[in-house]
Every structure is written in structure tokens, then in C-alpha cells.
Tab-separated table of C-alpha atoms and ligand atoms in Angstrom:
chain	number	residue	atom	x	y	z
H	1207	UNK	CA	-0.419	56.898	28.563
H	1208	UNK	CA	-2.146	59.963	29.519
H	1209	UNK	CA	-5.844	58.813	30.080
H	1210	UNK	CA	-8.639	61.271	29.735
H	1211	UNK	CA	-11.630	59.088	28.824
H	1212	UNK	CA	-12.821	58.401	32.599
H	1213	UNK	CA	-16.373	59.178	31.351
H	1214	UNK	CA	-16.656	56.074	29.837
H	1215	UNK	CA	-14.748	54.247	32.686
H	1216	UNK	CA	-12.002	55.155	34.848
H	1217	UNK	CA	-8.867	53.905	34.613
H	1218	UNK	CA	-6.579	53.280	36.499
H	1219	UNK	CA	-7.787	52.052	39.905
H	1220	UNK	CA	-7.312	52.502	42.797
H	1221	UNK	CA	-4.663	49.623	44.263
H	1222	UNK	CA	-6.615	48.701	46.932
H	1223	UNK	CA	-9.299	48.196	44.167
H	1224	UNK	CA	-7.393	45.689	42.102
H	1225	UNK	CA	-5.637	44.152	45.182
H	1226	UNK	CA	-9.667	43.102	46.422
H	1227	UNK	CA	-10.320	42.157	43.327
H	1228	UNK	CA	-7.062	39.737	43.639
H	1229	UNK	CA	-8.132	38.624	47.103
H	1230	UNK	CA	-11.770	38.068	46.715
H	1231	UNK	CA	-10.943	35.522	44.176
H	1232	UNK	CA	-8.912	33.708	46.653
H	1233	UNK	CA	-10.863	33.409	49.766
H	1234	UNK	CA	-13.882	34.658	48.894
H	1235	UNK	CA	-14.529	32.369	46.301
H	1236	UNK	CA	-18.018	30.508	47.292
H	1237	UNK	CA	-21.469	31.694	46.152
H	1238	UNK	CA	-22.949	34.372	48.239
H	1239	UNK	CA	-26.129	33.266	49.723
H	1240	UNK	CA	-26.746	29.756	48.506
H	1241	UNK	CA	-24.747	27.576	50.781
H	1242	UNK	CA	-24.182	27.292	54.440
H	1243	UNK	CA	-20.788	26.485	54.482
H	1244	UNK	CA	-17.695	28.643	56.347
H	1245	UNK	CA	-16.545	30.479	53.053
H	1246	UNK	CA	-20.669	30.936	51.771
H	1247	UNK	CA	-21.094	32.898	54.760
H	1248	UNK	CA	-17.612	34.942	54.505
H	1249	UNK	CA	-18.686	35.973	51.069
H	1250	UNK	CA	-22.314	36.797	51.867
H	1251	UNK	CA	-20.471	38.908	54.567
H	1252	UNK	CA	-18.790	40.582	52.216
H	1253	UNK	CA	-21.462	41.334	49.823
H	1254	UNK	CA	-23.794	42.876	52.719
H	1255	UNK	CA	-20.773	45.230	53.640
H	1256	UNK	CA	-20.827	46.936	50.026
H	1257	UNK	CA	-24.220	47.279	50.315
H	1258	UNK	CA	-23.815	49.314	53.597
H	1259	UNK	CA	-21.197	50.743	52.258
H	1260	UNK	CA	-23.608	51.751	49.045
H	1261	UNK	CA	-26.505	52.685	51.282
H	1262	UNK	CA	-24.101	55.169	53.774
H	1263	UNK	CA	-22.823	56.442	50.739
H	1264	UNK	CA	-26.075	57.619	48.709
H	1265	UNK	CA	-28.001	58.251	53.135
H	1266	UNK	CA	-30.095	55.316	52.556
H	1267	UNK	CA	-31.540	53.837	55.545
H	1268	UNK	CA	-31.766	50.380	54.209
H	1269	UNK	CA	-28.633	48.504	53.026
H	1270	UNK	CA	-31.427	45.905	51.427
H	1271	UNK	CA	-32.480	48.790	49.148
H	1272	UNK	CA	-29.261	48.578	47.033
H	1273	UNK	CA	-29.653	45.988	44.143
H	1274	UNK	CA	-25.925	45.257	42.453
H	1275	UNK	CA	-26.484	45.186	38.865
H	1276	UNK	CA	-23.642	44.442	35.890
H	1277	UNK	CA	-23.462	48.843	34.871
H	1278	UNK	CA	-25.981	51.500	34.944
H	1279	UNK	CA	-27.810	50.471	31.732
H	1280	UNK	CA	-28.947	47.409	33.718
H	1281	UNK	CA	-30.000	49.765	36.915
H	1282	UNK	CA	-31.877	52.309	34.247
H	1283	UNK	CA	-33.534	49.177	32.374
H	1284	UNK	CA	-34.877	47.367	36.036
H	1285	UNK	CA	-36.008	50.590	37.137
H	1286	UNK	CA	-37.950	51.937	33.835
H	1287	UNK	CA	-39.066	48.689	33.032
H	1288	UNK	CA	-40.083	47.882	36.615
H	1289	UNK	CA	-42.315	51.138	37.176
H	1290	UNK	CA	-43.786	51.779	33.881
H	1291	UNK	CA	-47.156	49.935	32.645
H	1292	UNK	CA	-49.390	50.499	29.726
H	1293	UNK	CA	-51.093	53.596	29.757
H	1294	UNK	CA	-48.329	55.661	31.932
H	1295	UNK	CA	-46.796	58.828	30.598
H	1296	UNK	CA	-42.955	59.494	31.514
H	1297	UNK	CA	-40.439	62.561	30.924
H	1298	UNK	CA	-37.121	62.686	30.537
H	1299	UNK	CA	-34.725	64.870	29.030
H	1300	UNK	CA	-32.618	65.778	25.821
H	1301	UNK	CA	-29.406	65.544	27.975
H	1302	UNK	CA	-30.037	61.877	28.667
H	1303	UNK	CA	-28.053	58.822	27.462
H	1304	UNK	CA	-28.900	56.591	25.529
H	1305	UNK	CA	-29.266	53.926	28.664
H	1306	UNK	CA	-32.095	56.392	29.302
H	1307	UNK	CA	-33.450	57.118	26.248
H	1308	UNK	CA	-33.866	53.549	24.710
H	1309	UNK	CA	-35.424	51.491	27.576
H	1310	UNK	CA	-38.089	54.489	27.226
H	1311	UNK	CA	-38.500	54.417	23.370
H	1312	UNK	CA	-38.918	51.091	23.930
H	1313	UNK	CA	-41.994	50.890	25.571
H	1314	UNK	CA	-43.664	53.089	23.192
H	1315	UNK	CA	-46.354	53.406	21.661
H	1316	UNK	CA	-47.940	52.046	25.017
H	1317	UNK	CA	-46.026	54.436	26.985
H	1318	UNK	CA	-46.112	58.073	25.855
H	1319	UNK	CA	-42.796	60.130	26.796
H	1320	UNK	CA	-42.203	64.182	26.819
H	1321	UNK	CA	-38.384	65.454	26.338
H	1322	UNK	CA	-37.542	68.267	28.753
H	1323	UNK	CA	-35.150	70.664	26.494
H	1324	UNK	CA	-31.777	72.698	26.978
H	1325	UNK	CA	-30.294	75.480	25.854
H	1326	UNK	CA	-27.024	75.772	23.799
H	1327	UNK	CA	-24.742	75.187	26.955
H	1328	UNK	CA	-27.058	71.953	28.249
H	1329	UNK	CA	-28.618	73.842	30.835
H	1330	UNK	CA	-31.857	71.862	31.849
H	1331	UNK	CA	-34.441	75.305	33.638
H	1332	UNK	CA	-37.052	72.747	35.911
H	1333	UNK	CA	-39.544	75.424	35.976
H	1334	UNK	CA	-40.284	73.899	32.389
H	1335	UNK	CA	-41.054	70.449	33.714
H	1336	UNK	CA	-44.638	71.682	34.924
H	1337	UNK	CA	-46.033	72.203	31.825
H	1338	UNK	CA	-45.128	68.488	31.060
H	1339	UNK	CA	-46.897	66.931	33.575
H	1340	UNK	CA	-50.215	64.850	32.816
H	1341	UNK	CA	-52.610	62.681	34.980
H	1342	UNK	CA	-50.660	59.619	34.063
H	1343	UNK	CA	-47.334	60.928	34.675
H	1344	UNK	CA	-45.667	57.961	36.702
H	1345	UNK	CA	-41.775	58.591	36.270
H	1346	UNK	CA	-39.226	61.506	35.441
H	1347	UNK	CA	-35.907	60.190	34.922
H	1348	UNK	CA	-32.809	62.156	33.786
H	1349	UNK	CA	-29.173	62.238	33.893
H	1350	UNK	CA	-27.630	64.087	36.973
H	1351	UNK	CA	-23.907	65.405	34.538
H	1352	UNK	CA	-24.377	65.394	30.866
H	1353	UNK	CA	-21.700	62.699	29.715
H	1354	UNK	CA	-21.290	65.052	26.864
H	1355	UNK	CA	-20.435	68.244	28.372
H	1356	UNK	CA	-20.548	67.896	31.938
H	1357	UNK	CA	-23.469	70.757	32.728
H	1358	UNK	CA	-25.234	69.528	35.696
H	1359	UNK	CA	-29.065	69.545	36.422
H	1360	UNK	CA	-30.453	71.008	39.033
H	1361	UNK	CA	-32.012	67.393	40.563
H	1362	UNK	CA	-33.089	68.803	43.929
H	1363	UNK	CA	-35.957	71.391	41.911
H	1364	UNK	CA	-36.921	68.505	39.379
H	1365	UNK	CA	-37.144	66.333	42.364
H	1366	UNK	CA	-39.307	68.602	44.590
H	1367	UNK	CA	-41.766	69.262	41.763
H	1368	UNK	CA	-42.041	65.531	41.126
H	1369	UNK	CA	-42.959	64.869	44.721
H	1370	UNK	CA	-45.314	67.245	44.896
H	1371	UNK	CA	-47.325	65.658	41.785
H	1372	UNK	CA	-46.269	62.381	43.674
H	1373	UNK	CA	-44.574	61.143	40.456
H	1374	UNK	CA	-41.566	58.636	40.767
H	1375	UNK	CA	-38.226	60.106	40.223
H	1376	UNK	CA	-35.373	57.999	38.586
H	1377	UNK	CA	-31.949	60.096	38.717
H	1378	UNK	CA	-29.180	58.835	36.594
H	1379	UNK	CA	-25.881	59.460	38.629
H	1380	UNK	CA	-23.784	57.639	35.422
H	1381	UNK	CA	-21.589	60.944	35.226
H	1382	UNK	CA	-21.906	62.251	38.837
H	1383	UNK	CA	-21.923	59.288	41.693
H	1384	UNK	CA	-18.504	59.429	43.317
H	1385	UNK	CA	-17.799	63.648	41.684
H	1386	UNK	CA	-21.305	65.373	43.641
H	1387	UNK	CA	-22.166	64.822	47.284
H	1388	UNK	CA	-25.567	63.045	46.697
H	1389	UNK	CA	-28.414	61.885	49.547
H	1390	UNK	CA	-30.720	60.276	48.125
H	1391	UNK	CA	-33.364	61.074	51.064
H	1392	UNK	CA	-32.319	64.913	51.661
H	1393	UNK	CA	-32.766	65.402	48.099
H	1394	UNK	CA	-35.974	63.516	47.623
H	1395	UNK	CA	-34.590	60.882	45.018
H	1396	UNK	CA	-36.710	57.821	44.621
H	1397	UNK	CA	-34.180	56.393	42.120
H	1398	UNK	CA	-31.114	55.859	41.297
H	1399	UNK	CA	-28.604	54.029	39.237
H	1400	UNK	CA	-25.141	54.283	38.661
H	1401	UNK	CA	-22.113	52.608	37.435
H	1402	UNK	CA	-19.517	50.812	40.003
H	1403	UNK	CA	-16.479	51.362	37.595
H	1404	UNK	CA	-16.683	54.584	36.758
H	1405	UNK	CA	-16.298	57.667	39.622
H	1406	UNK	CA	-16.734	55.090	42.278
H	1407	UNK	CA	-13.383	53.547	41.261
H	1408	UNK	CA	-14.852	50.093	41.288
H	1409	UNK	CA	-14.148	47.598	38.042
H	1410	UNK	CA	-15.905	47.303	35.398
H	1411	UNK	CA	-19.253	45.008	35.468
H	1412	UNK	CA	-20.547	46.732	38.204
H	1413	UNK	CA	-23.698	49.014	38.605
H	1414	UNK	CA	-26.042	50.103	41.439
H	1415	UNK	CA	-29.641	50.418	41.495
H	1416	UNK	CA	-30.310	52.155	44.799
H	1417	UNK	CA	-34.288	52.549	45.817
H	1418	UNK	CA	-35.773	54.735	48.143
H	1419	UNK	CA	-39.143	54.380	47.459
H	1420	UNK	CA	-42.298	51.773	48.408
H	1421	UNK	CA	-43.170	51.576	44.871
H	1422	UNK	CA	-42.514	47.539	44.367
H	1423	UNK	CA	-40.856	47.791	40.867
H	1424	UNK	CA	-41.452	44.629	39.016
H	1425	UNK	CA	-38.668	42.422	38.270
H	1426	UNK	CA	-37.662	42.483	34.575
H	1427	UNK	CA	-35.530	39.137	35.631
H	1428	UNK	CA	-36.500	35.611	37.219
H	1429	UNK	CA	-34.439	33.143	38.879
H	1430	UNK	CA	-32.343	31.858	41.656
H	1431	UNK	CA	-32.083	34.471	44.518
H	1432	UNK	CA	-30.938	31.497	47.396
H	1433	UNK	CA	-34.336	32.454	48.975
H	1434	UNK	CA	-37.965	30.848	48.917
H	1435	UNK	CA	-36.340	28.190	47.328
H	1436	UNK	CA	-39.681	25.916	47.145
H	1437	UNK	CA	-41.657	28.897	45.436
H	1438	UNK	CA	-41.842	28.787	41.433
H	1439	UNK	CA	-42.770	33.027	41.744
H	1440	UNK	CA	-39.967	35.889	42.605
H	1441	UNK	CA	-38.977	36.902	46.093
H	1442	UNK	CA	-40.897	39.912	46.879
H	1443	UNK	CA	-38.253	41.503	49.081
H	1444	UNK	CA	-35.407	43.369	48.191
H	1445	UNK	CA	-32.345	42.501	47.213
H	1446	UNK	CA	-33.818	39.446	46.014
H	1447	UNK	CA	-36.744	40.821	43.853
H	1448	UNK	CA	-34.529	42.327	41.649
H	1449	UNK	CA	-31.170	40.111	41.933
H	1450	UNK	CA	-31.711	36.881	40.100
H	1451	UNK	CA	-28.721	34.999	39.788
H	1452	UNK	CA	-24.817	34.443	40.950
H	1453	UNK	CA	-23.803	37.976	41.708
H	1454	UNK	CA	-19.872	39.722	40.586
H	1455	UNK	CA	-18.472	38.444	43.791
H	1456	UNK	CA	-14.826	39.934	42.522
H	1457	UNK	CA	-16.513	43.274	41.035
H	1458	UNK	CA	-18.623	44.098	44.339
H	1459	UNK	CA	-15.085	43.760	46.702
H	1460	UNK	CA	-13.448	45.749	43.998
H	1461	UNK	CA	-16.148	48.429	44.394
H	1462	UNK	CA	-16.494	48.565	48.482
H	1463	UNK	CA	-12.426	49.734	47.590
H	1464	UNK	CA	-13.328	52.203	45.191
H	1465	UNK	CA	-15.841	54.095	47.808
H	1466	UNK	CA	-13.341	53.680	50.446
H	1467	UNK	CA	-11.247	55.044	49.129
H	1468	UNK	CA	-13.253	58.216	47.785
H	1469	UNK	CA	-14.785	58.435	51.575
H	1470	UNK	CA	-10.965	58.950	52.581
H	1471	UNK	CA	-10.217	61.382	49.694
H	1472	UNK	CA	-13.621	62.836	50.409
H	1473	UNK	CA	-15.608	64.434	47.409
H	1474	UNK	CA	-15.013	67.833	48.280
H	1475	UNK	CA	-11.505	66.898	47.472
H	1476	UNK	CA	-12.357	65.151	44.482
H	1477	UNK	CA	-14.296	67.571	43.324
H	1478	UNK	CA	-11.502	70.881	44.144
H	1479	UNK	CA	-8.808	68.859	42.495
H	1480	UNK	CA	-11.388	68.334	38.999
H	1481	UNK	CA	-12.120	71.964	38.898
H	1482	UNK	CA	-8.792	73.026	38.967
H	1483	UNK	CA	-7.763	71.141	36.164
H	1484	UNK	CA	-11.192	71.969	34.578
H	1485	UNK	CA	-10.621	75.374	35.001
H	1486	UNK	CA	-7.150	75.410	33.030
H	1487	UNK	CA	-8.008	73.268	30.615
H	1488	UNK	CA	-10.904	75.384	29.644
H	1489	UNK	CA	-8.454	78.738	29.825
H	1490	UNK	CA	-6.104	76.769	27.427
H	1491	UNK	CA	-8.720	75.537	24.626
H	1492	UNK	CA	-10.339	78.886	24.983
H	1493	UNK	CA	-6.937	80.156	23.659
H	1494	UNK	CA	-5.931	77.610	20.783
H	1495	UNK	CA	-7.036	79.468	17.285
H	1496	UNK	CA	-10.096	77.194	15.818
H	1497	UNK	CA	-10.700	75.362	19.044
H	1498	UNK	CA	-14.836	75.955	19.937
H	1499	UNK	CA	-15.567	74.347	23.464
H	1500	UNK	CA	-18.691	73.268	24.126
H	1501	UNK	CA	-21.335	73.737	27.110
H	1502	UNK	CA	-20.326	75.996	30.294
H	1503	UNK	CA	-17.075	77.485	28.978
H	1504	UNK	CA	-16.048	78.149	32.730
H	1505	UNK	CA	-16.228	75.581	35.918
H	1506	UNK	CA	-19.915	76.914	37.427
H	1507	UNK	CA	-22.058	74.272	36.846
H	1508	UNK	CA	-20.053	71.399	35.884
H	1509	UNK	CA	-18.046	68.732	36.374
H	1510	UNK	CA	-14.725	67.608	34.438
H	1511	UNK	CA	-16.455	66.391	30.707
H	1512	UNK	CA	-14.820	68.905	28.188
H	1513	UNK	CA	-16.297	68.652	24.992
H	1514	UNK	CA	-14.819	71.062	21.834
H	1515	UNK	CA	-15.150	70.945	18.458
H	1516	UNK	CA	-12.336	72.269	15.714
H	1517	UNK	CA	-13.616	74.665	12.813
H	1518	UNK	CA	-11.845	72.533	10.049
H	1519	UNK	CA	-10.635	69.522	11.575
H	1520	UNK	CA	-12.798	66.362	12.233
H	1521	UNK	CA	-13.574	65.069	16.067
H	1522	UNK	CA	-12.728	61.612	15.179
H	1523	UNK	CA	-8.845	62.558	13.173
H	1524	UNK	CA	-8.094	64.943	16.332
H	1525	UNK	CA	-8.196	62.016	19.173
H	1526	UNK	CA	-6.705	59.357	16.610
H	1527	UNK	CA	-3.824	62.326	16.215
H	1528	UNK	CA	-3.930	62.246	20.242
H	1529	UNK	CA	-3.235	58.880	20.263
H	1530	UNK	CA	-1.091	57.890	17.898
H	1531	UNK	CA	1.362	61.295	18.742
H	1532	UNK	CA	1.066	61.641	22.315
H	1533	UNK	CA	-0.501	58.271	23.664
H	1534	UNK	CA	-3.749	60.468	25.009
H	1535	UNK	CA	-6.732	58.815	25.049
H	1536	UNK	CA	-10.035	60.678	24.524
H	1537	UNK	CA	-13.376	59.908	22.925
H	1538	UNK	CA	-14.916	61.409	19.654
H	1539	UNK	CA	-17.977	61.835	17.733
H	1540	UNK	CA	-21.232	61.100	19.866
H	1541	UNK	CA	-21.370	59.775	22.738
H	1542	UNK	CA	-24.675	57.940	23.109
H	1543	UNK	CA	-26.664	61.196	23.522
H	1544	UNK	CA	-27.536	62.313	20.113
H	1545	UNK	CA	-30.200	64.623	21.625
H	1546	UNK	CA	-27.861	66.416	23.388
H	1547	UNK	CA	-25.811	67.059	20.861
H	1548	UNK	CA	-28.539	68.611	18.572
H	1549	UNK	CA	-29.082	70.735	21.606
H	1550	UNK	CA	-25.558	71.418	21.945
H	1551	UNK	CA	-25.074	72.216	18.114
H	1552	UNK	CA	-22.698	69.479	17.563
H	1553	UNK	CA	-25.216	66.885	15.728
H	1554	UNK	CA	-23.300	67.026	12.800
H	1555	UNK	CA	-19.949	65.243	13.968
H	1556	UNK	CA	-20.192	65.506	17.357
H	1557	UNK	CA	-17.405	66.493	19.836
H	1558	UNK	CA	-13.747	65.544	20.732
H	1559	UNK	CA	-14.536	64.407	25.002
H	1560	UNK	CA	-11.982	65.154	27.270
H	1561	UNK	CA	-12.885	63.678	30.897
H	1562	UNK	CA	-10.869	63.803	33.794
H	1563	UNK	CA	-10.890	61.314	36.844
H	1564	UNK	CA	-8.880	61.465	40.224
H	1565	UNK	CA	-5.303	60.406	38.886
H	1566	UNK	CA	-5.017	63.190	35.930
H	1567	UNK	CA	-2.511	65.959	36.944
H	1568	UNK	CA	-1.936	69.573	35.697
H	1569	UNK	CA	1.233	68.314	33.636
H	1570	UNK	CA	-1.018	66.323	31.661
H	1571	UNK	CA	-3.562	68.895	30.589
H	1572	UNK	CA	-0.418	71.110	30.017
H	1573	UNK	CA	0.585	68.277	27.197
H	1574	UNK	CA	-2.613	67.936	25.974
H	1575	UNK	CA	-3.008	71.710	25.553
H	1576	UNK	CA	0.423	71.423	24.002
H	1577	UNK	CA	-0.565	68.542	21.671
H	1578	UNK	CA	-3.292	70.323	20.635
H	1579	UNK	CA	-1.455	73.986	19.998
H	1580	UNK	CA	0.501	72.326	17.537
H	1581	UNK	CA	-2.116	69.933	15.659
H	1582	UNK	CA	-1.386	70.483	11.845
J	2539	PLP	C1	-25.044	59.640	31.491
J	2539	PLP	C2	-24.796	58.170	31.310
J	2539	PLP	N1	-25.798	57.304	31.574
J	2539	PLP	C3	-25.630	55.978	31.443
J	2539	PLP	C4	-24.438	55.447	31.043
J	2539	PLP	C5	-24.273	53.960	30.920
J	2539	PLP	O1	-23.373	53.487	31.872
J	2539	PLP	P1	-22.868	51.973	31.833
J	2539	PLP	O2	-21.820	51.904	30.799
J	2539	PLP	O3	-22.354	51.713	33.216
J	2539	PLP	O4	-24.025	51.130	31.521
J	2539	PLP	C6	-23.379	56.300	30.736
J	2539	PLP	C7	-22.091	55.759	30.253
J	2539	PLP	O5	-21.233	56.423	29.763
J	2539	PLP	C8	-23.559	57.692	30.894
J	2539	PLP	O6	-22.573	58.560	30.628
């Protein structure tokens, strides 16, 4: 199978992923936190060692900040729900996903929300955002790598003009944590969430909420946290405020693998490798007769998402064609962003998605160019 869906989720993993997986069931098998026994305090161990490896990863100071959640939705919903109240105004943008968009429909009409727009290729320009800021702006949240086409936003401006206002920035890093070099404190992030299995190589049913802010988000989930066992209200501190529950013991080992393993590829790497392939993929749809790509048509200013759309030939018959021909998996249609496709053009039938992860290799685009060359 040639795989080139790792937007959604990578696949496949690393081994050292799936062998901790393997292990942690086997001798990490107690419940981190609750008990005082040998094996409790192995797997509490090993929970606290992903978190440093989480907090080293994104330059957080404090490995306490990082709350594991079950994907990214869950990291967008504790932090938008935790920050915004009645009466708050919040901005996002037509890029987002729908893990952003929802949560903050959602808490209309008592929160008001503003959509920064894009142009035609999904470029976001911040020196827009001013104009959308009000007295009760409390939170801008975004995505960092449009999941559609893979133009990336230029966080560190949006971030510097929402510190100056002293507004609460929430970056999601869905489609760019483990692809872009990101420090949460150097560029001024309060917020962010991201998924465990997709660039960070970890499995699925993992997600990070990482905080680097005082704000004390409330929890949008009570329950056992192991601590302050005698008190009937939540934890205050962090992890616990936010971490109700018997945590993805199996998941979390999985993930301290996955960023291992891209600290020893290193991003730079990671990143050279997906623009090379970007960069001939893009020459070879540029060159098949009917074949429109979508967003940045070269590799400045984005990552590995290809999106294109065919002049006569429907999104959703071209990957089934993919699959059922040459075993290549893509995605089709829309992909959870319907803003960004009306921005993008492509709101009526959306795109064929081509995303690469680590694995892919030029002899697969070449077949997939190939594939498509010869579509009927
Ligand atoms: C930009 C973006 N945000 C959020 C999400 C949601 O991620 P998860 O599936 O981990 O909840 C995705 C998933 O594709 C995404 O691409």
C-alpha cells in the first residue's frame, strides 16, 4: 500500500513506537498515580518522562504544564471551553478545522466570534487581525498548517499582536507539531494542542494540550485525578485540573517513541525530506492535462498537504480509482474545514488530499503521478 493520508493520521509507525506500545502493556500495566505499589510507581515514571519529553519538545519550562488528552479535538475543546465565559469575544480563522470551529460555534450566541480571512492560496496576512480586536477579546485560536492545503500561518506575528492586547493565544499544531520547529515560549504561544498520532508518530488516542500561560482554564471534566482524594471539588494544579480519569498508559509510551525518534531524525530533516517530495509532486500535477492544484503551487510556505482538483472528474471517483488500481490511499471531498475550502474555491466538491509523512519515498509519488497520468 502506498499511504498518503498522514494528515489524518500517520501510518505506519515507527517500530520502536509499536514495540512500547507492546511493552507498556506488559510491565507497565498498573494505574499511574493511584496506587503505591512497585509497578504504580514504574508507570507514573513513565508517564512523567513523556511529559518531559512533551515539555523539551514544545521549550516549556514545566513538564506539569502538558495535559495528555485522547486527540487534538479534546486539547481544542479543554482549552476553548476552559478560557471562554459569557460575554467574551474570540477570533479565529477561515483556515481552521472543524475541532476549532465547532467548540466556538458552540458557545454562541453568548460568545461572539470574528473569522480572520484568506486569500485564494490560504494565505492568512496578521496585519488584518487588528481591526478584529474588541474590549472583550479573550482568545485567538487558529490552525498553525491548513489540513487542506498545507499553507502555513505566520503564528509568531498573530502571536505578538495578541500579547500586546494581552489576549490569550490558542495555536492549533494538528497539521504542524512534529513537521515545524515550534517553542512555545520564544514564539509567545499561550496554547497549544496537538495530536500524539499524527507527525509525532505516536498511536492513535493520543493528544496534547500544552499551557504556557497563568490563565487557570476551567476544567470542562471532573473526576478521579489520584490527588486530594478527600475533596468533592477539582485539583487546582496541573496535570490534575485538567486530567480526570485513568490515562492511555499504552498510547503515552507509544508517543515518548514517536518524539524520540523525530528528536533523532531531527525536524530539519523531516522537514528537507517533505519538501523534496513536495516539490516534485507539485512539478508533476502541475504537468498532468486537467489537474488544478490547490493553495501554494510551489514549496514556500508549506508543508506536505497537496490538495488538487480535476476539471471533469469528481474528488471522491479519483481516490476510490487510487485505491482500487494502485492500492494508494488519499482523502477526498472536505476535510472538516468547509471555510477553507470556500476560501480556497473548492466548496463545491472539495479536493482530492495528498499528505505525505516520514516513510513516503520519491518512487511513490513517481506512481502516483503515474496513476494519475493515465486516469481515464
Ligand atoms: C488542523 C486540524 N485540527 C484539528 C484536527 C483534529 O485532530 P484529532 O483527530 O487528533 O482530533 C485535525 C485533524 O485532522 C486537523 O487537521
Amino acid at each position: 500500500m502506498i499511504y498518503l493520508d498522514n494528515a489524518a493520521t500517520t501510518w505506519p509507525k515507527p517500530n520502536q513506537v509499536t514495540e512500547a506500545v507492546a511493552k507498556s502493556m506488559k510491565y507497565y500495566g498498573a494505574n499511574p498515580g493511584r496506587s503505591g505499589h512497585k509497578m504504580a510507581i514504574r508507570t507514573s515514571e513513565k508517564v512523567y518522562e513523556c511529559r518531559e519529553l512533551v515539555a523539551d519538545f514544545f521549550g516549556l519550562s514545566n513538564p506539569a504544564n502538558v495535559v495528555f488528552t485522547q486527540n487534538s479535538t479534546m486539547a481544542l475543546n479543554f482549552a476553548i471551553h476552559g478560557i471562554l465565559k459569557a460575554g467574551d469575544h474570540a477570533i479565529c480563522t477561515v483556515m481552521d478545522h472543524n475541532s476549532v470551529l465547532r467548540p466556538l460555534f458552540a458557545k454562541s450566541p453568548d460568545v461572539d466570534v470574528s473569522y480572520l480571512g484568506a486569500d485564494s492560496e490560504g494565505v492568512i496576512d496578521p496585519s488584518e487581525l487588528e481591526a478584529l480586536i474588541r474590549p472583550n477579546t479573550r482568545l485567538v485560536a487558529m490552525t498553525h498548517v491548513s489540513n487542506v492545503c498545507g499553507t502555513v500561518t505566520p503564528v509568531e506575528d498573530i502571536a505578538k499582536v495578541c500579547r500586546q492586547h494581552g489576549i490569550l493565544f490558542l495555536l492549533d499544531a494538528s497539521q504542524s507539531a512534529g513537521i515545524i520547529d515550534i517553542d512555545m515560549q520564544q514564539m509567545k504561544i499561550d496554547l497549544l494542542a496537538a495530536p500524539g498520532h499524527k507527525a509525532l508518530y505516536g498511536p492513535m488516542g493520543t493528544g496534547l494540550l500544552c499551557i504556557n500561560t497563568d490563565f487557570e482554564l476551567a476544567p470542562i471534566m471532573q473526576g478521579g485525578t489520584g490527588s486530594y482524594s478527600k475533596e468533592l471539588t477539582q485539583p487546582l494544579e496541573l496535570p490534575d485540573r485538567l486530567e480526570s480519569g485513568t490515562l492511555n498508559l499504552p498510547g503515552i509510551c507509544g508517543l515518548a517513541e514517536g518524539i524520540r525518534y523525530i528528536n533523532r531524525i531531527g525536524i530539519a530533516n523531516i522537514r528537507e525530506h517533505e519538501a523534496k517530495l513536495t516539490a516534485y509532486l507539485l512539478d508533476g500535477l502541475s504537468r498532468i492535462k486537467d489537474i488544478n492544484i490547490i493553495g501554494k503551487k510551489n514549496t514556500l510556505g508549506r508543508t506536505g498537504v497537496v490538495s488538487f482538483t480535476h476539471n471533469s472528474k469528481d474528488c471522491v471517483d479519483i481516490s476510490s480509482y487510487l485505491s482500487s488500481n494502485f492500492s494508494i490511499a488519499t482523502r477526498s471531498m472536505y476535510h472538516c474545514a468547509y471555510k477553507a475550502h470556500e476560501a480556497l474555491g473548492t466548496s463545491d466538491g472539495g479536493t482530492v488530499r495528498v499528505s505525505l509523512g516520514v516513510f513516503n519515498t520519491l518512487s511513490e509519488i513517481k506512481i502516483l503521478l503515474y496513476a494519475l497520468k493515465n486516469m481515464m
